[in-house]
């Protein structure tokens, strides 16, 4: 995690790996990768710059190539405490 509490990951990183490394509990019933989770929840392939909130986390799409999410910035609930809305 960065100093601001966010974590930047590649889209292919598995949800299980992220949960173990970060102590999170993101669901992995409907998707294996973090990109898959965002695609499942948004029911689309998001564009770079789009931001979604699921399970108390904020997901910002940093990079997309064709039909793949390449990079995502994740803000966990603890990092959002005290942040002001943009």
Coordinates of C-alpha atoms in Angstrom, one line a residue:
X1 CA 0.0 0.0 0.0
X2 CA 1.0 3.6 -0.6
X3 CA 1.2 6.2 2.1
X4 CA -2.4 7.3 1.4
X5 CA -3.6 3.7 1.9
X6 CA -4.3 3.0 -1.7
X7 CA -2.9 -0.1 -3.6
X8 CA -2.2 -0.1 -7.3
X9 CA -2.4 -3.6 -8.9
X10 CA -2.4 -5.2 -12.3
X11 CA -5.8 -6.4 -13.4
X12 CA -4.7 -10.1 -13.6
X13 CA -3.9 -10.2 -9.8
X14 CA -6.2 -12.7 -8.1
X15 CA -8.7 -11.6 -5.5
X16 CA -7.5 -14.4 -3.2
X17 CA -3.9 -13.1 -3.5
X18 CA -5.0 -9.5 -2.7
X19 CA -7.1 -10.6 0.3
X20 CA -4.2 -12.5 1.7
X21 CA -1.6 -9.8 1.1
X22 CA -3.8 -6.9 2.4
X23 CA -5.9 -8.6 5.0
X24 CA -9.1 -7.8 3.0
X25 CA -12.2 -9.9 2.4
X26 CA -13.3 -9.1 -1.1
X27 CA -15.6 -11.8 -2.5
X28 CA -14.2 -14.2 -5.1
X29 CA -17.4 -16.3 -5.8
X30 CA -18.1 -14.6 -9.2
X31 CA -14.6 -13.7 -10.4
X32 CA -11.0 -14.9 -9.9
X33 CA -9.1 -11.7 -10.7
X34 CA -9.6 -8.1 -9.5
X35 CA -10.3 -7.0 -13.0
X36 CA -12.9 -9.8 -13.2
X37 CA -14.6 -8.5 -10.1
X38 CA -14.9 -5.0 -11.4
X39 CA -16.2 -6.2 -14.8
X40 CA -18.7 -8.5 -13.0
X41 CA -20.0 -5.7 -10.7
X42 CA -20.1 -3.0 -13.4
X43 CA -21.5 -5.4 -16.0
X44 CA -19.2 -3.7 -18.5
X45 CA -15.6 -3.3 -19.4
X46 CA -14.8 0.1 -17.8
X47 CA -12.8 2.9 -19.4
X48 CA -9.7 4.3 -17.9
X49 CA -10.6 7.0 -15.4
X50 CA -13.9 5.4 -14.3
X51 CA -14.3 4.9 -10.5
X52 CA -16.6 2.4 -8.9
X53 CA -17.5 1.6 -5.3
X54 CA -18.2 -2.0 -4.2
X55 CA -18.0 -3.7 -0.8
X56 CA -16.8 -0.4 0.8
X57 CA -13.8 -0.2 -1.5
X58 CA -13.2 2.3 -4.3
X59 CA -11.8 1.0 -7.6
X60 CA -10.3 3.4 -10.1
X61 CA -9.5 2.1 -13.5
X62 CA -6.0 3.4 -14.4
X63 CA -5.3 1.6 -17.7
X64 CA -7.3 -0.4 -20.2
X65 CA -6.2 -2.1 -23.4
X66 CA -8.9 -3.3 -25.7
X67 CA -11.1 -5.5 -23.6
X68 CA -8.7 -5.9 -20.7
X69 CA -8.3 -3.9 -17.5
X70 CA -4.6 -3.5 -17.1
X71 CA -4.2 -1.5 -13.9
X72 CA -6.5 -0.6 -11.0
X73 CA -6.0 1.6 -7.9
X74 CA -7.9 0.3 -4.9
X75 CA -8.8 2.4 -1.9
X76 CA -9.9 0.3 1.1
X77 CA -12.5 1.5 3.5
X78 CA -9.9 2.4 6.2
X79 CA -8.1 4.7 3.8
X80 CA -11.3 6.5 2.9
X81 CA -12.0 7.5 6.6
X82 CA -11.4 11.2 6.9
X83 CA -11.1 11.8 3.1
X84 CA -13.4 14.4 1.7
X85 CA -15.5 13.7 -1.3
X86 CA -14.0 15.0 -4.5

